[in-house]
XYZ file of C-alpha atoms in Angstrom:
558
model
C -227.031 -33.717 60.209
C -228.418 -37.121 59.082
C -225.634 -37.369 56.509
C -223.033 -36.697 59.221
C -224.447 -39.470 61.422
C -224.538 -41.919 58.493
C -220.894 -41.130 57.798
C -220.008 -41.739 61.454
C -221.800 -45.115 61.396
C -220.120 -46.206 58.162
C -216.701 -45.164 59.474
C -217.316 -47.080 62.684
C -217.822 -50.395 60.844
C -215.158 -49.941 58.162
C -212.005 -51.975 58.721
C -210.605 -53.037 55.374
C -207.208 -53.871 56.763
C -208.232 -55.720 59.889
C -206.451 -55.801 63.181
C -202.906 -57.059 62.994
C -202.472 -60.494 64.485
C -206.170 -61.466 64.457
C -207.349 -64.718 62.883
C -210.149 -64.561 60.268
C -212.588 -65.825 62.889
C -211.541 -63.060 65.328
C -211.758 -60.404 62.615
C -215.281 -61.605 61.737
C -216.327 -61.351 65.403
C -214.895 -57.846 65.622
C -216.806 -56.798 62.497
C -220.063 -58.212 63.892
C -219.492 -56.240 67.117
C -219.032 -52.997 65.203
C -222.220 -53.584 63.229
C -224.105 -54.125 66.455
C -222.642 -50.880 67.893
C -223.583 -48.941 64.758
C -227.120 -50.301 64.833
C -227.448 -49.320 68.487
C -226.376 -45.771 67.593
C -229.012 -45.584 64.882
C -231.621 -46.875 67.312
C -230.702 -44.147 69.822
C -231.008 -41.496 67.132
C -234.273 -42.947 65.922
C -235.882 -42.868 69.353
C -234.160 -39.673 70.613
C -234.236 -36.643 68.267
C -232.644 -34.651 71.105
C -229.377 -36.363 70.235
C -229.493 -34.704 66.827
C -229.980 -31.310 68.428
C -227.207 -31.926 70.963
C -224.744 -33.087 68.341
C -225.658 -30.154 66.144
C -225.126 -27.733 69.017
C -221.773 -29.288 69.907
C -220.701 -29.159 66.266
C -221.748 -25.523 65.989
C -219.937 -24.497 69.177
C -216.852 -26.473 68.207
C -216.763 -24.857 64.793
C -217.221 -21.401 66.299
C -214.361 -21.962 68.750
C -212.080 -23.211 65.998
C -212.914 -20.145 63.915
C -212.458 -17.637 66.756
C -209.266 -19.050 68.243
C -207.542 -20.693 65.250
C -208.834 -19.589 61.843
C -209.587 -15.921 62.617
C -206.121 -15.122 64.080
C -204.474 -17.029 61.218
C -206.313 -14.900 58.635
C -205.786 -11.549 60.392
C -203.529 -8.988 58.663
C -201.859 -8.591 62.067
C -200.401 -12.108 61.808
C -197.338 -10.702 60.017
C -196.388 -8.663 63.107
C -194.022 -10.644 65.369
C -195.016 -11.423 68.921
C -195.198 -14.049 71.660
C -196.981 -17.321 70.998
C -200.209 -17.684 73.005
C -199.588 -19.601 76.206
C -203.233 -20.742 76.315
C -205.534 -21.626 73.430
C -208.448 -19.606 74.873
C -206.853 -16.838 76.945
C -203.861 -16.290 74.688
C -201.154 -14.333 76.545
C -203.553 -12.862 79.104
C -202.407 -15.264 81.813
C -198.802 -14.107 81.499
C -199.870 -10.465 81.701
C -202.145 -10.941 84.732
C -199.846 -13.338 86.594
C -196.942 -10.939 86.541
C -193.684 -11.724 88.305
C -193.403 -8.279 89.855
C -193.192 -9.814 93.333
C -189.952 -11.456 92.192
C -188.501 -8.088 91.259
C -189.215 -8.632 87.558
C -191.081 -5.396 86.906
C -192.434 -4.688 84.317
C -192.695 -8.169 82.862
C -193.734 -9.693 80.568
C -193.844 -6.640 78.298
C -190.237 -5.594 78.874
C -188.935 -8.979 77.720
C -191.232 -8.857 74.710
C -190.042 -5.343 73.820
C -186.431 -6.522 73.987
C -187.175 -9.589 71.853
C -189.614 -8.256 69.259
C -188.765 -4.545 69.114
C -190.936 -1.436 68.960
C -194.102 -3.205 67.817
C -195.452 -6.676 68.512
C -198.775 -8.484 68.451
C -200.218 -10.699 71.166
C -203.592 -12.313 71.742
C -205.757 -11.490 74.757
C -208.741 -13.881 74.611
C -210.447 -12.836 71.339
C -208.479 -9.632 70.773
C -205.291 -9.466 68.774
C -203.565 -6.491 70.375
C -200.692 -4.488 68.969
C -198.333 -3.005 71.557
C -196.133 -0.129 70.448
C -193.073 1.477 72.008
C -191.489 2.780 68.802
C -191.347 6.608 69.095
C -192.517 7.228 65.512
C -195.506 4.933 65.945
C -196.350 6.575 69.279
C -196.149 10.032 67.727
C -198.516 8.896 64.982
C -201.087 7.367 67.370
C -201.027 10.162 69.948
C -200.435 13.236 67.797
C -200.149 13.057 64.009
C -203.247 10.895 63.511
C -204.578 10.925 67.050
C -208.196 11.426 65.951
C -208.123 7.937 64.439
C -207.219 6.357 67.775
C -209.861 7.063 70.437
C -209.562 5.396 73.819
C -211.308 2.025 74.061
C -215.061 2.272 74.692
C -214.906 -0.133 77.643
C -212.351 2.072 79.400
C -214.402 5.212 78.783
C -217.566 3.511 80.033
C -215.772 2.396 83.206
C -214.496 5.921 83.886
C -217.861 7.481 83.033
C -219.470 5.308 85.685
C -216.880 6.392 88.238
C -217.017 10.156 87.666
C -220.758 10.226 87.067
C -220.805 11.815 83.629
C -218.866 12.809 80.542
C -215.534 14.384 81.473
C -212.089 14.583 79.917
C -211.353 10.958 80.779
C -214.510 9.572 79.190
C -215.089 11.689 76.069
C -213.671 11.810 72.560
C -213.990 13.970 69.462
C -215.580 17.416 69.547
C -216.856 17.008 73.112
C -213.371 16.280 74.419
C -211.863 19.119 72.384
C -214.425 21.589 73.743
C -213.926 20.492 77.352
C -210.163 20.632 77.105
C -210.247 24.079 75.490
C -212.482 25.299 78.308
C -210.412 23.767 81.136
C -206.872 24.262 79.801
C -206.504 27.928 80.864
C -207.166 26.907 84.468
C -204.054 24.690 84.456
C -201.586 27.175 82.979
C -198.562 28.433 84.900
C -200.386 31.615 85.838
C -203.090 29.636 87.636
C -200.847 26.952 89.143
C -198.970 29.520 91.214
C -202.232 30.215 93.087
C -202.252 26.594 94.272
C -198.665 26.491 95.587
C -199.694 28.001 98.917
C -202.261 25.203 99.303
C -199.532 22.630 98.632
C -197.243 24.195 101.252
C -199.969 24.466 103.887
C -200.892 20.802 103.648
C -197.279 19.630 103.345
C -196.521 21.407 106.620
C -199.637 19.855 108.165
C -198.286 16.425 107.241
C -194.953 17.292 108.845
C -196.803 18.147 112.066
C -198.781 14.890 111.946
C -195.547 12.898 111.622
C -193.711 14.748 114.399
C -194.890 12.530 117.318
C -193.831 9.444 115.335
C -190.317 10.656 114.541
C -187.228 9.294 116.290
C -189.185 6.475 117.954
C -187.000 3.367 117.591
C -189.895 0.898 117.767
C -192.387 2.938 115.755
C -192.908 2.572 112.032
C -195.636 3.832 109.726
C -197.151 2.948 106.379
C -196.099 6.152 104.666
C -198.372 5.479 101.694
C -201.485 5.862 103.872
C -200.294 9.329 104.935
C -199.639 10.320 101.339
C -203.149 9.288 100.252
C -204.649 11.467 102.999
C -202.365 14.374 102.115
C -203.198 14.325 98.411
C -206.922 13.964 99.119
C -206.821 17.061 101.319
C -204.931 18.985 98.626
C -207.298 17.880 95.855
C -210.374 18.727 97.922
C -209.297 22.320 98.536
C -207.825 22.816 95.052
C -210.713 21.289 93.112
C -213.774 22.637 94.877
C -212.768 24.336 98.111
C -213.750 21.404 100.330
C -211.797 20.358 103.419
C -211.754 16.567 103.642
C -209.567 16.811 106.781
C -208.235 13.359 105.951
C -204.914 14.007 107.721
C -206.534 15.180 110.938
C -210.028 14.017 111.861
C -211.273 12.153 108.799
C -214.965 11.914 107.863
C -217.546 9.628 106.202
C -216.774 11.412 102.930
C -213.128 10.353 103.280
C -214.247 6.759 103.848
C -216.416 6.978 100.728
C -213.504 8.276 98.677
C -211.178 5.549 99.949
C -213.741 2.892 99.022
C -214.075 4.215 95.478
C -210.303 4.339 95.032
C -209.658 0.871 96.493
C -208.859 -1.773 93.842
C -211.725 -4.160 93.031
C -211.210 -7.901 92.857
C -210.775 -9.561 89.473
C -214.403 -10.737 89.654
C -215.712 -7.177 89.924
C -213.225 -5.855 87.369
C -214.255 -8.411 84.741
C -217.942 -7.956 85.530
C -217.849 -4.180 85.134
C -216.030 -4.363 81.824
C -217.745 -7.300 80.122
C -221.263 -7.711 81.584
C -223.581 -4.828 80.598
C -225.988 -5.209 83.545
C -223.351 -6.074 86.137
C -223.352 -2.686 87.881
C -227.008 -3.158 88.850
C -226.474 -6.536 90.517
C -227.192 -6.541 94.289
C -223.625 -7.385 95.315
C -222.071 -5.964 98.537
C -219.224 -4.079 96.858
C -221.507 -2.597 94.190
C -224.055 -1.486 96.789
C -221.314 0.147 98.878
C -219.847 1.832 95.793
C -223.260 3.209 94.859
C -223.733 4.682 98.330
C -220.184 6.081 98.341
C -220.668 7.787 94.973
C -224.028 9.139 96.079
C -222.435 10.691 99.181
C -219.475 12.131 97.284
C -221.618 13.520 94.460
C -223.952 15.142 96.983
C -221.003 16.715 98.801
C -219.661 18.230 95.580
C -223.150 19.365 94.525
C -223.725 21.088 97.874
C -220.437 22.994 97.656
C -221.130 24.104 94.077
C -224.673 25.195 94.986
C -223.309 27.280 97.866
C -220.768 28.912 95.546
C -223.493 29.816 93.056
C -225.557 31.512 95.772
C -222.784 33.606 97.300
C -219.977 35.958 96.365
C -216.522 34.426 96.482
C -214.394 35.327 99.488
C -211.223 36.834 98.040
C -209.302 35.920 101.199
C -209.605 32.162 100.725
C -207.612 30.112 98.176
C -209.079 29.964 94.693
C -210.182 26.535 93.456
C -211.051 24.926 90.125
C -214.801 25.470 90.526
C -214.198 29.162 91.294
C -212.239 29.501 88.069
C -214.945 27.770 86.025
C -217.752 29.840 87.538
C -215.773 33.067 87.075
C -215.299 32.150 83.423
C -219.076 31.788 82.985
C -219.385 35.569 82.982
C -217.254 35.810 79.840
C -218.347 32.880 77.650
C -221.481 31.938 75.741
C -221.514 28.266 76.777
C -221.657 28.367 80.552
C -220.596 25.432 82.718
C -223.592 23.882 84.463
C -223.486 22.639 88.049
C -223.639 19.049 86.799
C -220.750 19.605 84.387
C -218.735 21.267 87.150
C -219.281 18.241 89.378
C -218.104 15.895 86.626
C -214.934 17.961 86.131
C -214.299 17.974 89.894
C -214.676 14.186 90.033
C -212.332 13.855 87.052
C -209.749 16.006 88.799
C -210.052 13.986 92.020
C -209.788 10.660 90.203
C -206.815 11.742 88.087
C -204.883 13.601 90.769
C -205.389 11.794 94.058
C -204.083 8.228 93.910
C -201.561 8.945 91.158
C -199.800 11.672 93.156
C -199.756 9.712 96.418
C -198.295 6.728 94.571
C -195.537 8.855 93.038
C -194.662 10.292 96.458
C -194.379 6.744 97.786
C -191.885 5.780 95.098
C -189.911 9.031 95.478
C -189.237 8.295 99.141
C -188.708 4.585 98.530
C -185.903 5.453 96.126
C -184.523 8.076 98.524
C -184.381 5.409 101.247
C -182.520 3.106 98.865
C -180.142 5.909 97.796
C -179.418 8.000 100.922
C -176.605 9.928 99.235
C -178.988 11.303 96.615
C -181.542 12.051 99.331
C -178.915 14.071 101.225
C -178.033 16.048 98.089
C -181.712 16.795 97.436
C -182.122 17.983 101.037
C -179.169 20.340 100.684
C -180.744 21.756 97.539
C -184.015 22.426 99.413
C -182.100 24.118 102.231
C -180.220 26.313 99.764
C -183.501 27.398 98.149
C -185.026 28.296 101.529
C -181.881 30.179 102.517
C -182.049 32.207 99.304
C -185.803 32.877 99.066
C -187.125 32.183 102.555
C -189.603 29.483 101.515
C -190.467 26.789 98.996
C -192.718 28.962 96.856
C -193.776 29.421 93.262
C -190.766 31.523 92.296
C -188.283 29.065 93.779
C -189.618 25.865 92.165
C -187.350 26.378 89.167
C -184.332 26.210 91.486
C -185.227 22.681 92.651
C -183.362 21.104 89.747
C -182.190 17.925 91.477
C -185.492 17.350 93.284
C -187.325 17.778 89.983
C -184.932 15.320 88.333
C -185.521 12.832 91.171
C -189.279 13.064 90.583
C -188.833 12.613 86.830
C -186.555 9.613 87.308
C -189.058 8.112 89.745
C -191.782 8.475 87.112
C -189.502 6.770 84.594
C -188.827 3.746 86.779
C -192.296 3.562 88.314
C -194.845 5.419 86.180
C -198.035 5.741 88.197
C -199.935 4.104 85.342
C -197.930 1.152 84.016
C -200.017 1.038 80.837
C -201.991 3.856 79.239
C -205.629 3.383 78.225
C -205.666 1.275 75.044
C -206.545 2.989 71.794
C -208.668 1.490 69.000
C -208.104 2.205 65.309
C -211.211 3.953 63.975
C -210.168 3.331 60.352
C -207.556 1.261 58.515
C -204.139 2.837 58.922
C -200.400 2.369 58.544
C -198.143 2.868 61.558
C -194.798 4.488 60.661
C -191.739 2.984 62.330
C -188.337 4.487 63.106
C -186.676 2.160 60.581
C -188.894 3.491 57.777
C -191.294 0.542 57.655
C -195.071 0.983 57.503
C -197.143 -1.497 59.527
C -200.762 -1.989 58.433
C -203.401 -2.037 61.187
C -207.025 -2.670 60.178
C -210.023 -0.851 61.603
C -210.829 -2.049 65.115
C -207.252 -2.947 66.057
C -206.561 -2.460 69.764
C -203.340 -0.502 70.345
C -201.706 -1.123 73.734
C -199.075 1.138 75.317
C -196.826 -0.009 78.161
C -195.168 3.084 79.604
C -193.349 0.916 82.136
C -191.668 -1.157 79.409
C -191.038 1.911 77.254
C -189.244 3.669 80.114
C -186.836 0.751 80.658
C -186.094 -0.051 77.041
C -182.279 -0.444 76.812
C -182.433 0.686 73.189
C -183.137 4.251 74.339
C -182.025 4.407 77.988
C -178.509 3.806 79.302
C -178.487 1.654 82.449
C -182.300 1.494 82.225
C -182.847 -0.259 85.570
C -180.571 2.079 87.544
C -181.849 5.098 89.491
C -179.991 8.000 87.851
C -181.721 11.369 88.408
C -178.862 13.036 86.522
C -180.260 11.667 83.260
C -182.836 14.483 83.534
C -180.225 17.172 84.229
C -179.042 18.685 80.964
C -175.331 18.356 80.232
C -174.564 15.522 82.671
C -172.922 12.289 81.530
C -176.139 10.329 82.106
C -178.167 12.879 80.120
C -175.729 12.747 77.185
C -175.544 8.934 77.252
C -179.327 8.655 76.891
C -179.396 11.294 74.174
C -176.730 9.449 72.207
C -178.879 6.310 72.153
C -181.671 8.370 70.568
C -179.431 9.932 67.919
C -179.517 13.307 69.633
C -183.279 13.433 70.206
C -184.885 14.530 73.474
C -187.136 12.245 75.458
C -190.496 13.083 73.832
C -192.245 9.799 72.894
C -189.550 7.902 74.776
C -190.828 9.122 78.150
C -194.587 9.454 78.670
C -195.565 9.440 82.375
C -198.313 11.971 81.616
C -199.257 10.486 78.217
C -198.799 12.692 75.126
C -200.634 14.585 72.439
C -204.089 16.141 72.629
C -205.146 13.815 75.461
C -202.118 14.160 77.704
C -202.655 14.859 81.398
C -204.143 18.344 81.614
C -203.032 18.587 85.249
C -199.378 17.736 84.563
C -198.046 21.124 85.718
C -200.287 21.016 88.778
C -199.019 17.539 89.689
C -195.348 18.421 89.210
C -195.648 21.588 91.322
C -197.450 19.649 94.052
C -194.758 16.959 94.054
C -191.940 19.520 94.155
C -193.437 21.391 97.117
C -194.309 18.292 99.150
C -190.987 16.518 98.533
C -188.914 19.609 99.372
C -190.840 20.317 102.585
C -190.613 16.734 103.812
C -186.874 16.623 103.086
C -186.390 19.743 105.212
C -187.901 17.974 108.222
C -187.333 14.227 107.929
C -185.434 11.299 106.553
C -187.288 8.012 106.032
C -185.827 4.503 106.300
C -187.309 1.200 105.177
C -187.914 -1.406 107.878
C -187.345 -5.140 107.555
C -191.109 -5.512 107.100
C -191.170 -3.203 104.080
C -191.945 -4.806 100.714
C -191.216 -2.416 97.887
C -192.064 -4.549 94.883
C -194.712 -2.907 92.683
C -198.319 -3.923 93.149
C -201.213 -3.026 90.868
C -203.894 -1.119 92.797
C -206.763 0.038 90.649
C -205.188 2.245 87.990
C -201.753 2.764 89.556
C -198.833 0.787 90.933
C -197.550 1.234 94.461
C -195.119 -0.501 96.826
C -196.687 -3.547 98.478
C -195.888 -2.342 102.003
C -194.149 1.003 102.535
C -193.271 0.408 106.186
C -190.799 3.121 107.249
C -189.263 4.735 110.299
C -189.133 8.532 110.549
C -186.009 10.439 111.552
C -185.764 14.166 112.218
C -183.034 16.086 110.430
C -181.249 19.098 111.856
């Protein structure tokens, strides 16, 4: 440090050239002034050792910052991957990602523009992380399936979800634990089991229709349809998961309030704190205290229901639920599900299937309101199914081809989760690309996946921003146009609303059946129209995206 200060002093008095235009006398005076300044600096250092420490600290911090934000990225093997230049020297491209222009109708920027410019793989910096975003189908297949074990979900994401569900469930585990849990739960989500839930879907869909009846055909009455969908899906999940009646559509309850609090999006302050400050969750902050009490109430409710089930014989006349299936299975397996494990699986099911389904319903009816001709065709299909089979039931779901296509197209344009949980390379690897190239990614590389950008990539989707349900109906012009862009391939790894591979959404069939039943039943009773107050630009809310304000009027249909 002393050598550095000596160098600074010497440099401060050196002036071999002199100042242009100065006389010798003026140059001499300037030199004398510099000597006096240098001597004063040495005096300060001599009497104040703290200056040495301060300068050393500043030098150390400055060097560290230069290394982290300049040298380290420049030396990374990822530097050869194209991508956007950082817009900020500290935050990188994070500001562009957070300050999205979705309110201007530019969904899903900025990733869509970057996909168009840089292709199926690009690298961007998010603070200290160099992240690699992939939309190339071969790379996605490799990360999610072929070499999926090398790409676990990021630890921060798993820790966040573990704190929400209160334990280790499918959303928060990896490796052998995840494989075991999925193997144990998968039979309960097969087609044979899903048909038992269809009656639950129909019952609650009809209850919603009754709740909306007094509000229909009132010229000056509008409703936030999203709020009704969140109550509907909570009621369905409660009965389907653990046989509990939330009664959110009718009377409500403190448990409903607790659930709504947990599902409400936190502010950026809380989001950053939970993900980057280890002790943050224990801080005595109002939101954290309320969340703790809400989780305590919800956990106790689930525990009480499970305890009651363990003490009694199941009533064969009531609908079967997920906990029933798990407890029934205990009689036939060596590793029996404990009450605590059952509660964690119930919480996982609620978290994964509540907000996501209500958000999808919101977008389905937003797009119907914007395309009334397609809505009318879907309604006629529902009527034809009822005329043929008497009801919207399990056996008739396969006949709802257009309604199913409308749901699939909705999930393409507005996937409930705009970006899947990031993966992290466990070991060095090479990502295969569709053009035959191999891209090296070192251990620890964060792999990002934007489903929203993937689903609107013009390289693989014809008219990518246009609502065309026919693209999911085999043999139609839209279907064939998309297939031609993919050289005859289907939409696997081009379309991933439920993720893919060994960690795809285990409740995918459940969710699709629920959506089919609810959409068909609502179409049979009502048509919905957007008001002038409606704002249907996407808005990030927790883990999903929903319309900003789904203000709609309700109209009965004959």
